[in-house]
PDB file of C-alpha atoms in Angstrom:
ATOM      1  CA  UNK A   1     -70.973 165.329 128.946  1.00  0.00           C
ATOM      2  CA  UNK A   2     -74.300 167.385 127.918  1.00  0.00           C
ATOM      3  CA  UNK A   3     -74.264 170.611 129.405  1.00  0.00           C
ATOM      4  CA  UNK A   4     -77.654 172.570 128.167  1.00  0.00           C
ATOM      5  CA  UNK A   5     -79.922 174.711 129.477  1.00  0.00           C
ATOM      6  CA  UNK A   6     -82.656 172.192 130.581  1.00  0.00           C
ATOM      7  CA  UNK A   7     -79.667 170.814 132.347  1.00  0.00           C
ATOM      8  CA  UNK A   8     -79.686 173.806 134.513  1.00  0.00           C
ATOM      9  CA  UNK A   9     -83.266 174.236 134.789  1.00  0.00           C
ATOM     10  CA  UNK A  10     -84.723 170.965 136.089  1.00  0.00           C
ATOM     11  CA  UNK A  11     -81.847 171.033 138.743  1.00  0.00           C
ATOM     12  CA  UNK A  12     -82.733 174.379 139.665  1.00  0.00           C
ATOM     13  CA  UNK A  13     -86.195 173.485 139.673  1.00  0.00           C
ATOM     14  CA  UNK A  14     -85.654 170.562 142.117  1.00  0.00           C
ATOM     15  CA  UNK A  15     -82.884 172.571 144.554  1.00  0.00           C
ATOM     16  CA  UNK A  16     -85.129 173.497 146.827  1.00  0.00           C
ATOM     17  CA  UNK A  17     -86.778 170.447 147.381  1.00  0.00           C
ATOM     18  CA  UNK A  18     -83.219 168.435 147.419  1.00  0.00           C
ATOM     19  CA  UNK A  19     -81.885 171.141 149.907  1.00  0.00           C
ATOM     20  CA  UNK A  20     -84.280 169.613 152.571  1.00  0.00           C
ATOM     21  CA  UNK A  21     -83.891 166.298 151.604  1.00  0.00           C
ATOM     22  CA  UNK A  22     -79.516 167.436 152.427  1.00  0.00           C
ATOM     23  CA  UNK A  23     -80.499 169.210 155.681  1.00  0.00           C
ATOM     24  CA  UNK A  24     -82.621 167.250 157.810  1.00  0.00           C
ATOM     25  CA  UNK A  25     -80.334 163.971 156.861  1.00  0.00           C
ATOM     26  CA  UNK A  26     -77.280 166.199 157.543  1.00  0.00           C
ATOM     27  CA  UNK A  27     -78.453 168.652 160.111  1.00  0.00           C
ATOM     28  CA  UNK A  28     -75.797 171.327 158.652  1.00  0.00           C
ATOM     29  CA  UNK A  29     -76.560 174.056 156.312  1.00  0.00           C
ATOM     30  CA  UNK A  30     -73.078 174.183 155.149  1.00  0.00           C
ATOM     31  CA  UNK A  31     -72.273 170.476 154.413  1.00  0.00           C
ATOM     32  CA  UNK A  32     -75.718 170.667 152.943  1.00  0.00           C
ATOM     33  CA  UNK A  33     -74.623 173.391 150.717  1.00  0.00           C
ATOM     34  CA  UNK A  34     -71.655 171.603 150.094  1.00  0.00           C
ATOM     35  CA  UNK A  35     -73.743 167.955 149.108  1.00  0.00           C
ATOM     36  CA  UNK A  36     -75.940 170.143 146.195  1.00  0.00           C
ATOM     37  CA  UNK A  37     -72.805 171.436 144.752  1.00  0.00           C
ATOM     38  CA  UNK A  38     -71.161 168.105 144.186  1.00  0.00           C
ATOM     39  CA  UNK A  39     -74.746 167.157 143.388  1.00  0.00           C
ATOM     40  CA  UNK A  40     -74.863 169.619 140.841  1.00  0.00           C
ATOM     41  CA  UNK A  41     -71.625 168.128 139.535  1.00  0.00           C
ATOM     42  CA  UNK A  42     -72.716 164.787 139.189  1.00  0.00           C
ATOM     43  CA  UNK A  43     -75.711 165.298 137.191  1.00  0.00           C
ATOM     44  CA  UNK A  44     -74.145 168.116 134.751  1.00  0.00           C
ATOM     45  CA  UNK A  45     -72.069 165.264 133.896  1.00  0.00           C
ATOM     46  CA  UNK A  46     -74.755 162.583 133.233  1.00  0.00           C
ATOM     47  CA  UNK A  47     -76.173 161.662 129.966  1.00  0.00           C
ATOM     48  CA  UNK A  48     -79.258 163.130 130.620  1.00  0.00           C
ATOM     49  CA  UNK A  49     -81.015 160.781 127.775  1.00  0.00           C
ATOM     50  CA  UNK A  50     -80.790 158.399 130.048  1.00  0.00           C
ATOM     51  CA  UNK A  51     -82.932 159.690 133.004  1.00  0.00           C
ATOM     52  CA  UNK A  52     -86.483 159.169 132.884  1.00  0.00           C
ATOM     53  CA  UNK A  53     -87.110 160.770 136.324  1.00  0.00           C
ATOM     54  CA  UNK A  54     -84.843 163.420 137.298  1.00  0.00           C
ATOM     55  CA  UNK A  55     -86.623 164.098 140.805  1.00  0.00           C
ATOM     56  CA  UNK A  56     -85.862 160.100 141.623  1.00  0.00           C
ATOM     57  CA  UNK A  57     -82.492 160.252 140.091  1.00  0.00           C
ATOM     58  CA  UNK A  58     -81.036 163.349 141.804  1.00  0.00           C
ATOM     59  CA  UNK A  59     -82.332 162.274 145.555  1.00  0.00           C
ATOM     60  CA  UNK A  60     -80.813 158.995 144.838  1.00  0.00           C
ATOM     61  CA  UNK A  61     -77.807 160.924 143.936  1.00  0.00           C
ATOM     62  CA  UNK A  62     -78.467 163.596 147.084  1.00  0.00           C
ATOM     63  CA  UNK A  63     -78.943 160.401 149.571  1.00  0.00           C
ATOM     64  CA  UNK A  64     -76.226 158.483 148.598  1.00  0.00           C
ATOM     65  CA  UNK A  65     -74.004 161.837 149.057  1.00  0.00           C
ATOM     66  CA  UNK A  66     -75.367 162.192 152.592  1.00  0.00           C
ATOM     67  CA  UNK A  67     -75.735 158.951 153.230  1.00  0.00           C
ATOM     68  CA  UNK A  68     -71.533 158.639 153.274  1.00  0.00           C
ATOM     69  CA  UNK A  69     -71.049 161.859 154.773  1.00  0.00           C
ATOM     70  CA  UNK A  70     -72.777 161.001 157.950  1.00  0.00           C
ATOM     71  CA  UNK A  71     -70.865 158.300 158.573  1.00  0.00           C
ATOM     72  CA  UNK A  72     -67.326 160.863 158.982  1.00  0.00           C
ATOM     73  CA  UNK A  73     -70.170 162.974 160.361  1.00  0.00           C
ATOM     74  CA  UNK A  74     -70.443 160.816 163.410  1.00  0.00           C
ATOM     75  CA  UNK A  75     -67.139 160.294 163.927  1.00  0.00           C
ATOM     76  CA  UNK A  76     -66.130 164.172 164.182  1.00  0.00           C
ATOM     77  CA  UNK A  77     -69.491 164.996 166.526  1.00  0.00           C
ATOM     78  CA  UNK A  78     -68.065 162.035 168.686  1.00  0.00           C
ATOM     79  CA  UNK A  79     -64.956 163.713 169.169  1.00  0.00           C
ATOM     80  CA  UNK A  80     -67.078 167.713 169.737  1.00  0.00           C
ATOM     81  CA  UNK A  81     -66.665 169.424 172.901  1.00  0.00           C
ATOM     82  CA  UNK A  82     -70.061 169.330 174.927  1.00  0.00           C
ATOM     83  CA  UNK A  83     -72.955 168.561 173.044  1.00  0.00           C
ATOM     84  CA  UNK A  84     -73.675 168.805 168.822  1.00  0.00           C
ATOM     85  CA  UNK A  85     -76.214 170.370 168.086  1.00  0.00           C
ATOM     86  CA  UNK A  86     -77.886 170.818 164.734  1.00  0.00           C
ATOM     87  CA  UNK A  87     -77.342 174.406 162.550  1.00  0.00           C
ATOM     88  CA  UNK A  88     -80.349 176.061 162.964  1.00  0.00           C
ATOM     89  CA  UNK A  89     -82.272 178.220 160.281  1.00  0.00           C
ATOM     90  CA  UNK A  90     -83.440 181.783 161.784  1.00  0.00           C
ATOM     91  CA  UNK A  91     -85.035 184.498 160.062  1.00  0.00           C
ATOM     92  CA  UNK A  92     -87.265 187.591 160.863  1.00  0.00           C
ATOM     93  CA  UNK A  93     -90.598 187.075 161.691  1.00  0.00           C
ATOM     94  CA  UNK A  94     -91.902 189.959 159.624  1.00  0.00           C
ATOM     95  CA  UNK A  95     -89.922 188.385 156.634  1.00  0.00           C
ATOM     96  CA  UNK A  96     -90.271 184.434 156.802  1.00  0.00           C
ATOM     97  CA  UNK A  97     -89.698 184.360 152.998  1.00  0.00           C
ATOM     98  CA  UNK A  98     -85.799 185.259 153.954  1.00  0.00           C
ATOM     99  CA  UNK A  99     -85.570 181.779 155.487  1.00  0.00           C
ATOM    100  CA  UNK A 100     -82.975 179.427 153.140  1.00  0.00           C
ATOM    101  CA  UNK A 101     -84.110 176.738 150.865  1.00  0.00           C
ATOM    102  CA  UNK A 102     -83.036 173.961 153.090  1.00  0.00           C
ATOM    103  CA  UNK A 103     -85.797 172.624 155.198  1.00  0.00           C
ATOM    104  CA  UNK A 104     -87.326 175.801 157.434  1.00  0.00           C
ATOM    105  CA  UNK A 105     -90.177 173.487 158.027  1.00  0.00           C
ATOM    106  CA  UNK A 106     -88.564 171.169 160.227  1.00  0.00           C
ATOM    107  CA  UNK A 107     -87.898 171.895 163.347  1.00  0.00           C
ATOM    108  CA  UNK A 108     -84.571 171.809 165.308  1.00  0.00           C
ATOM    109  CA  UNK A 109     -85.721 169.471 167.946  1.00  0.00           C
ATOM    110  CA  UNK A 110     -86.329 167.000 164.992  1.00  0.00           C
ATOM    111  CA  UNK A 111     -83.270 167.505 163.742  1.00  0.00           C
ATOM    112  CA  UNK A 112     -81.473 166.980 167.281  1.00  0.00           C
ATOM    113  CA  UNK A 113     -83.167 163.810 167.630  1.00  0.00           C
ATOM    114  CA  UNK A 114     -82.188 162.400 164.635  1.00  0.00           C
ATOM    115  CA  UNK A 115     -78.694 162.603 166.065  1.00  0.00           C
ATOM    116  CA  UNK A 116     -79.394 159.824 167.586  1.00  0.00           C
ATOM    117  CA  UNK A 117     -80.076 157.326 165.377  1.00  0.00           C
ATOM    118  CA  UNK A 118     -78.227 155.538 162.902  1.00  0.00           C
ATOM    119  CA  UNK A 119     -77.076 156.698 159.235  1.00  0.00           C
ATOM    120  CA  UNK A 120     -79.476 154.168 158.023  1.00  0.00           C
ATOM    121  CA  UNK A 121     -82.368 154.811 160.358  1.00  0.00           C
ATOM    122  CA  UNK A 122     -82.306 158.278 159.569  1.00  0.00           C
ATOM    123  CA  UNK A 123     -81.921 157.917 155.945  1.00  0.00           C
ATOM    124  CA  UNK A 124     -85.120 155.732 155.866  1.00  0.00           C
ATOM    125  CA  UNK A 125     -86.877 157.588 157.883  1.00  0.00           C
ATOM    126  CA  UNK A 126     -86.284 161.238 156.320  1.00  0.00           C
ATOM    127  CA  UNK A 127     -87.149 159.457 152.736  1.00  0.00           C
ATOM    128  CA  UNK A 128     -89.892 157.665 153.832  1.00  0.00           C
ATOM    129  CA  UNK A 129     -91.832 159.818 156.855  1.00  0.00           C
ATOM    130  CA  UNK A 130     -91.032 163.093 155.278  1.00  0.00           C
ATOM    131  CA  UNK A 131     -90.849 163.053 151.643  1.00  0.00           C
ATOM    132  CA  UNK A 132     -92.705 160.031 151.240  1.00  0.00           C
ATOM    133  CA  UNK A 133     -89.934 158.559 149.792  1.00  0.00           C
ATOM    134  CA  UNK A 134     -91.210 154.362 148.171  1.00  0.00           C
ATOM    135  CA  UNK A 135     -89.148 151.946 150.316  1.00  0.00           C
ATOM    136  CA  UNK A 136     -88.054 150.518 146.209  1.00  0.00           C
ATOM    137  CA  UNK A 137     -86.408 153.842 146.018  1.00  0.00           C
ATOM    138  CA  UNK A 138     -84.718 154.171 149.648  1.00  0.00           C
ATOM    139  CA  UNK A 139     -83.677 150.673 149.093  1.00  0.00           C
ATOM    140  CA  UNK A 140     -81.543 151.068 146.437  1.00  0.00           C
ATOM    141  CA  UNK A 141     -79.944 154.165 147.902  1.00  0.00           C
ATOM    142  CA  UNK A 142     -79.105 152.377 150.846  1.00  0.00           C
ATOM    143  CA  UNK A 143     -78.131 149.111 148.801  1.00  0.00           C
ATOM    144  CA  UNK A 144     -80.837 146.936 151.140  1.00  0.00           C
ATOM    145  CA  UNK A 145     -83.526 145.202 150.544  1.00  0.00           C
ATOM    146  CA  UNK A 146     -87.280 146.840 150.874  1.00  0.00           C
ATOM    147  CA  UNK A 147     -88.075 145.325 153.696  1.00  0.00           C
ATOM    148  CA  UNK A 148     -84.896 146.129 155.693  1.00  0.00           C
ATOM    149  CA  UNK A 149     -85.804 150.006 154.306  1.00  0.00           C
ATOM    150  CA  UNK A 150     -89.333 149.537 155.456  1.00  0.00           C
ATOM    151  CA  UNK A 151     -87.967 147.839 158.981  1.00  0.00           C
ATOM    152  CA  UNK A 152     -85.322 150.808 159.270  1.00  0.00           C
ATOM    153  CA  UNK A 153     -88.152 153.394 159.195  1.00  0.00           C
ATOM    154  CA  UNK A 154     -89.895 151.855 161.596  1.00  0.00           C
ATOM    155  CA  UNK A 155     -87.411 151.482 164.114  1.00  0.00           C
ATOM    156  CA  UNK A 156     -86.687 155.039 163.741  1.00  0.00           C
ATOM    157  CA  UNK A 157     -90.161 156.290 163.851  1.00  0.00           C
ATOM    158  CA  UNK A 158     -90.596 154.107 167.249  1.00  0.00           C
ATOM    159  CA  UNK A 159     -87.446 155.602 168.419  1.00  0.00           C
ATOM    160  CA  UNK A 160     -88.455 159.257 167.408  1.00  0.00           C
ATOM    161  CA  UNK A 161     -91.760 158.744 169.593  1.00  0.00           C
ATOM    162  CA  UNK A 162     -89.907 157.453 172.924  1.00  0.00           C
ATOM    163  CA  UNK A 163     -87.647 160.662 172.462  1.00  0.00           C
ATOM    164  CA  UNK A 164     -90.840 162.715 173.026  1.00  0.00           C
ATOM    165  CA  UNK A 165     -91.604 164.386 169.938  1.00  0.00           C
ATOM    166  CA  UNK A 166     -94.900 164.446 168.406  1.00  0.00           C
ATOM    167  CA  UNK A 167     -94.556 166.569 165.420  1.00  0.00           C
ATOM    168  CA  UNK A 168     -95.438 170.024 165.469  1.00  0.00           C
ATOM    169  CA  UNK A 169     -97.890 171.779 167.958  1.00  0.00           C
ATOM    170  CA  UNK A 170    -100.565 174.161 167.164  1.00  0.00           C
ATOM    171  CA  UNK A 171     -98.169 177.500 166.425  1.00  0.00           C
ATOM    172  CA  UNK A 172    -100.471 179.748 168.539  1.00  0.00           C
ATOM    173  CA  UNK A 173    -100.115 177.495 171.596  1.00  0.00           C
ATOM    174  CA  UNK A 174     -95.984 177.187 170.257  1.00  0.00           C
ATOM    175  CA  UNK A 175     -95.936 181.400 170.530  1.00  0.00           C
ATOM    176  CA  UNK A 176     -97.736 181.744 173.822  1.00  0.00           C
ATOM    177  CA  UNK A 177     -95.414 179.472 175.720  1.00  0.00           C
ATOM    178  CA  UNK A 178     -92.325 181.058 174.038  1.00  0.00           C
ATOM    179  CA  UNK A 179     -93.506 184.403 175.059  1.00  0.00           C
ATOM    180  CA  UNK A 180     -94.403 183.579 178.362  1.00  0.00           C
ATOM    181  CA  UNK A 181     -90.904 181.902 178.744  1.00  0.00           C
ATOM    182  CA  UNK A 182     -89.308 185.242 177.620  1.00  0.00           C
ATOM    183  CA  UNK A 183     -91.174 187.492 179.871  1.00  0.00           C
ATOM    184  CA  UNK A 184     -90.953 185.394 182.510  1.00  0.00           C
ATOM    185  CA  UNK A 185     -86.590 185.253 181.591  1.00  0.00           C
ATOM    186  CA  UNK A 186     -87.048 189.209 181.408  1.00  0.00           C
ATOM    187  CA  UNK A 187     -88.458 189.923 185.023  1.00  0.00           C
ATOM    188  CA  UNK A 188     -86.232 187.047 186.608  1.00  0.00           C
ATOM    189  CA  UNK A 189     -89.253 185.259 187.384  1.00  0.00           C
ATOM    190  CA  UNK A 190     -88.654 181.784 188.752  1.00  0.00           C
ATOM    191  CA  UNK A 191     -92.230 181.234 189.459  1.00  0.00           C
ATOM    192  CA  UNK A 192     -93.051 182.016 186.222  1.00  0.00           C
ATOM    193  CA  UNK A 193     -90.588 180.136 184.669  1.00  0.00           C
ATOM    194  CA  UNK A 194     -91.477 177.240 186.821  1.00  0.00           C
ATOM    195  CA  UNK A 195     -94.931 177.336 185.554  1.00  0.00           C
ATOM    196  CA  UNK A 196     -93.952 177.192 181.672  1.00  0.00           C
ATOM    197  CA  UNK A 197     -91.457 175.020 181.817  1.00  0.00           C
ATOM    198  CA  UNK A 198     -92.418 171.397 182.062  1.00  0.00           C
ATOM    199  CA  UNK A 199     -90.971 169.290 184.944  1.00  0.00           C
ATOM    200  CA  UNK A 200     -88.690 167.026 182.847  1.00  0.00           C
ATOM    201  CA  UNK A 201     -87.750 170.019 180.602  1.00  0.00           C
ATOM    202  CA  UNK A 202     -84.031 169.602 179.204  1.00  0.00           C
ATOM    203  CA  UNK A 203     -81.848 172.011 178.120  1.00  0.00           C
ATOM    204  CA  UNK A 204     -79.093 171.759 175.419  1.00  0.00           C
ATOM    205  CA  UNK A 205     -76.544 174.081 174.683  1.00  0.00           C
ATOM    206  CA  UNK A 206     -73.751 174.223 171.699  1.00  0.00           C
ATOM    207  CA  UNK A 207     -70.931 176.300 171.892  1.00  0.00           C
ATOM    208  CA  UNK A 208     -68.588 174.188 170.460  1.00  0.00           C
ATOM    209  CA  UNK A 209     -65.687 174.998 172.868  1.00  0.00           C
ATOM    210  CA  UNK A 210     -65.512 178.380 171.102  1.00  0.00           C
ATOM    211  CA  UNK A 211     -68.082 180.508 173.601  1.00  0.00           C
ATOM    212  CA  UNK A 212     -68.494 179.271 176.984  1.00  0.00           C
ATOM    213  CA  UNK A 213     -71.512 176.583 177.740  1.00  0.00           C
ATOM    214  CA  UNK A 214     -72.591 173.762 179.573  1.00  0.00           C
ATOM    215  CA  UNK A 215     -70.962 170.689 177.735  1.00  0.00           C
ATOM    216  CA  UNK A 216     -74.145 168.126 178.958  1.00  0.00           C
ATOM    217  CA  UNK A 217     -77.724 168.911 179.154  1.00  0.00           C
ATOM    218  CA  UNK A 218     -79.237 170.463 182.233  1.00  0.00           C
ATOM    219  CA  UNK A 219     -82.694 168.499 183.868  1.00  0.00           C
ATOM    220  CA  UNK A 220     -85.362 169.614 185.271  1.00  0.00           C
ATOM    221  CA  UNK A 221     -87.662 172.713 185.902  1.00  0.00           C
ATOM    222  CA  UNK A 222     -85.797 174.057 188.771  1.00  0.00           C
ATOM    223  CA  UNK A 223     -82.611 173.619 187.739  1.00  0.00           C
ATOM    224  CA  UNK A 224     -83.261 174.698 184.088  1.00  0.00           C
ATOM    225  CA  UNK A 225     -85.149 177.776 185.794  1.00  0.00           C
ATOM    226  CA  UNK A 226     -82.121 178.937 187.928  1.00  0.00           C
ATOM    227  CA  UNK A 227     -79.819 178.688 185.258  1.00  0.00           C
ATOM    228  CA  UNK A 228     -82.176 180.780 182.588  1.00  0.00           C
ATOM    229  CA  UNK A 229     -82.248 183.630 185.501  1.00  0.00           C
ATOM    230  CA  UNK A 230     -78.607 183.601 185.398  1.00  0.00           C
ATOM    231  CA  UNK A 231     -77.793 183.169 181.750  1.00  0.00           C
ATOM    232  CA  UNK A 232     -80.376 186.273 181.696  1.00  0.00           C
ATOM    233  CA  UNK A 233     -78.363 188.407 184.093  1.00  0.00           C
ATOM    234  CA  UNK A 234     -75.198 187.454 182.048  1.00  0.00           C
ATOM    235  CA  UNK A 235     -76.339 187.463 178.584  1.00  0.00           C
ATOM    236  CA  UNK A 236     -78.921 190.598 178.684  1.00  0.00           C
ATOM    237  CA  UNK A 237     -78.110 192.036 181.855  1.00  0.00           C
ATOM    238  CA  UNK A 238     -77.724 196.299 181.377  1.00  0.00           C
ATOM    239  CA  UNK A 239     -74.155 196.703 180.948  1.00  0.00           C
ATOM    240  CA  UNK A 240     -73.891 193.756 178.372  1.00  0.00           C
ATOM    241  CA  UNK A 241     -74.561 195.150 175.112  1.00  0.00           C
ATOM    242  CA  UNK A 242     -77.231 192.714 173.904  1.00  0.00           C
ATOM    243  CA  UNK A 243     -80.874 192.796 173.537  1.00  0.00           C
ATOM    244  CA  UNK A 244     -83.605 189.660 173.369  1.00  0.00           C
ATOM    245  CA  UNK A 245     -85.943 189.402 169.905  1.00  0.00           C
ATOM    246  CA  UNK A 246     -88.549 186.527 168.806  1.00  0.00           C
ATOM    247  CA  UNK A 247     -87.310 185.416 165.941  1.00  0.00           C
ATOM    248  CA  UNK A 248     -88.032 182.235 163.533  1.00  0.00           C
ATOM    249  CA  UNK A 249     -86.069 179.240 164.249  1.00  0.00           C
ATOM    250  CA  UNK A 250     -86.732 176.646 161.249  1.00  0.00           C
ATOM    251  CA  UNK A 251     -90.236 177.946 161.020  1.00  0.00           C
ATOM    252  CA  UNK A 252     -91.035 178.410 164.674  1.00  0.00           C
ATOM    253  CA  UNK A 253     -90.753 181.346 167.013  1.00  0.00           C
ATOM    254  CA  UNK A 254     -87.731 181.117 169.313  1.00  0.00           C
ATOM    255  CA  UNK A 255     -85.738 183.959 170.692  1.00  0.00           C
ATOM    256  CA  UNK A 256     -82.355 185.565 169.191  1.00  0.00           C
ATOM    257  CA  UNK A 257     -80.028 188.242 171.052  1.00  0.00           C
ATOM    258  CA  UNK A 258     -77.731 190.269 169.130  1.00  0.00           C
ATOM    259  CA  UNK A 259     -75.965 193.448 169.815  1.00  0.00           C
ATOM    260  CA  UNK A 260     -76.840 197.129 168.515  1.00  0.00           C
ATOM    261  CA  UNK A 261     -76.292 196.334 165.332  1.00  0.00           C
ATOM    262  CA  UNK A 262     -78.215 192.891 164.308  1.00  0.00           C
ATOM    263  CA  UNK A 263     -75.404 190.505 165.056  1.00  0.00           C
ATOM    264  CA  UNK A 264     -76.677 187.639 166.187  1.00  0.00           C
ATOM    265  CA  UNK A 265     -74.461 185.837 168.928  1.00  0.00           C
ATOM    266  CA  UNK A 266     -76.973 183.038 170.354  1.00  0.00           C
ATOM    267  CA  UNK A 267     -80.346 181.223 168.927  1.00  0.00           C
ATOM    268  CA  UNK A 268     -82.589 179.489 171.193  1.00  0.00           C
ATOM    269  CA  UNK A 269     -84.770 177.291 170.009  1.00  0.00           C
ATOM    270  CA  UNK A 270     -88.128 175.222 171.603  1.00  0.00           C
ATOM    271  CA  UNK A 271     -90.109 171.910 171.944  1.00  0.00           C
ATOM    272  CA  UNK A 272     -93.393 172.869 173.233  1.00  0.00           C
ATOM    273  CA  UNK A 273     -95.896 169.910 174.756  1.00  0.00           C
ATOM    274  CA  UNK A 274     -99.021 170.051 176.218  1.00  0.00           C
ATOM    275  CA  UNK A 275     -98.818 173.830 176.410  1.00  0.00           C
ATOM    276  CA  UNK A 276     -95.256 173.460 178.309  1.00  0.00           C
ATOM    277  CA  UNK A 277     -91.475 173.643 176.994  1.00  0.00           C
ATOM    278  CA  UNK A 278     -90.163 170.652 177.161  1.00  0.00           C
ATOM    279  CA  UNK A 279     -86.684 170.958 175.942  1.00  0.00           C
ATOM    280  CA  UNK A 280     -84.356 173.994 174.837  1.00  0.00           C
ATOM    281  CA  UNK A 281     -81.642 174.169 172.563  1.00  0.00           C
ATOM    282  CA  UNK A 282     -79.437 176.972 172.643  1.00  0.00           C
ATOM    283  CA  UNK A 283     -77.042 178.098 169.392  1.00  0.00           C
ATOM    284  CA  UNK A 284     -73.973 179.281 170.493  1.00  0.00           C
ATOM    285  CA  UNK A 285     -71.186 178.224 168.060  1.00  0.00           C
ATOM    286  CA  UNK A 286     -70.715 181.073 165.899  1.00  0.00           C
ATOM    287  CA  UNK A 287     -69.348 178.878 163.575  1.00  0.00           C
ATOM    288  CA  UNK A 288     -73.129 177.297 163.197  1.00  0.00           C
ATOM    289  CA  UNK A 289     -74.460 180.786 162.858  1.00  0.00           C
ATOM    290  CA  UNK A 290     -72.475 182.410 159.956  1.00  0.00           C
ATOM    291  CA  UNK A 291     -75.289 182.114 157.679  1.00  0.00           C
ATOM    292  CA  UNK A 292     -78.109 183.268 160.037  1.00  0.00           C
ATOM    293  CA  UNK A 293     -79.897 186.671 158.768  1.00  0.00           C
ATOM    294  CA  UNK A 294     -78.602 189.593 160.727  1.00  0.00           C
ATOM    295  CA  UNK A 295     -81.795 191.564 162.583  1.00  0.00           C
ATOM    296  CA  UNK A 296     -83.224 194.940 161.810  1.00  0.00           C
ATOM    297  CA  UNK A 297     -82.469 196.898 164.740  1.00  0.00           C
ATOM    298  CA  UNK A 298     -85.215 199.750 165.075  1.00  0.00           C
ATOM    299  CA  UNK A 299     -84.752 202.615 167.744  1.00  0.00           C
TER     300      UNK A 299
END
């Protein structure tokens, strides 16, 4: 086993970059967390001599981590009460730089629909689409052959389009439908609401079983308008302790409430088209927001 400095500094040098890599093909900042440790493991105990590319070798390393792990993954999001959704990544707006290192860029509607397709599609996909990722390298983390690498992408891209989601959208245009949703939310406003919401809009929540939340999506403009007026009475009504912030949900604005003191007890994140939300998806399970940055409350 070498164990030197360099050791230590090209891994530290790549963390960041194999933190997203670990999120966005695990959609959990934890088990993320938990994949560069053992990753960190793994390569403190290589003969380093041997490695001609240490970026390639640790995201085969990374990959093949995740690439098992979402397999169990499946299996215990099969068996979650009401919908998974993916951890999400929240941070001040007046201090983006307090984001973590795993992925801000990418935004939770992504990650939610990359739940739906398959260890392998994903895998290929992430590599390929986002980190532009050689199909020689993704195949031999996935133990195919190039073309089946190149075919998985491709299926997932196709499948990534049907679901709606065109990347990101200008972040002024992003802001001013967010805003408009939360004044609109504020004032009880279901003609406003109505008019920002698009009419397929869908909206996800996650509480896991642990706070109380609808366990399958909600459809529609005016359904998904009714229930944001009453979620709005419940959840920020005068006698219930909580207040309403923007806030940055993996890079884009999205809205936070939290008590007096900064705790944060729900995270509500966007997919804007065409000007319009299109989907919602709502944070609830504290256990998915242990690691989200408590707000500065100012009087």
């Amino acid at each position: 086993m070498i164990d030197d400095r360099s050791g230590v500094d090209e891994f530290e040098a790549l963390r960041r970059y194999l933190g997203s890599v670990a999120y966005r093909l695990l959609g959990s900042v934890s088990d993320a967390e938990d994949i560069l440790q053992e990753a960190w493991l793994r390569w403190r105990a290589t003969d380093r001599s041997t490695v001609q590319e240490p970026r390639a070798y640790l995201t085969t390393v990374v990959t093949r981590l995740c690439y098992d792990q979402l397999g169990s993954a499946r299996v215990r999001r099969e068996a979650y009460y009401g919908e998974w959704l993916p951890e999400p990544l929240v941070a001040e707006e007046n201090a983006p730089d307090r984001l973590a290192e795993l992925g801000e860029e990418v935004s939770l509607a992504l990650l939610a629909v990359l739940e739906e397709l398959t260890p392998a599609e994903r895998t290929a996909f992430v590599l390929h689409d986002v980190f532009a990722v050689g199909f020689e390298e993704i195949a031999g983390s996935l133990n195919r052959t190039p073309d089946a690498a190149r075919q998985l992408a491709s299926r997932a891209r196709r499948r990534v389009r049907e679901r709606g989601h065109r990347g990101r959208v200008d972040p002024a245009a992003h802001r001013r439908a967010v805003d408009a949703f939360a004044a609109a939310a504020a004032r009880g406003d279901l003609q406003a609401l109505l008019a920002v919401l698009d009419p397929d809009v869908v909206w996800h929540s996650d509480g896991g079983g642990v706070v109380s939340a609808g366990s399958r999506p909600v459809f529609g403009a005016d359904k998904v308008s009714r229930l944001v007026r009453g979620l709005t009475t419940k959840w920020l009504g005068p006698d219930s302790g909580y207040l309403a912030s923007p806030v940055l949900v993996n890079g884009e604005r999205g809205l936070a409430w939290h008590d007096a003191e900064g705790r944060i007890a729900g995270v509500l994140a966007f997919q804007v088209t065409d000007g319009r939300i299109a989907a919602a998806y709502v944070a609830l399970n504290p256990q998915k927001l242990t690691h989200v940055t408590r707000l500065t409350v100012t009087d």
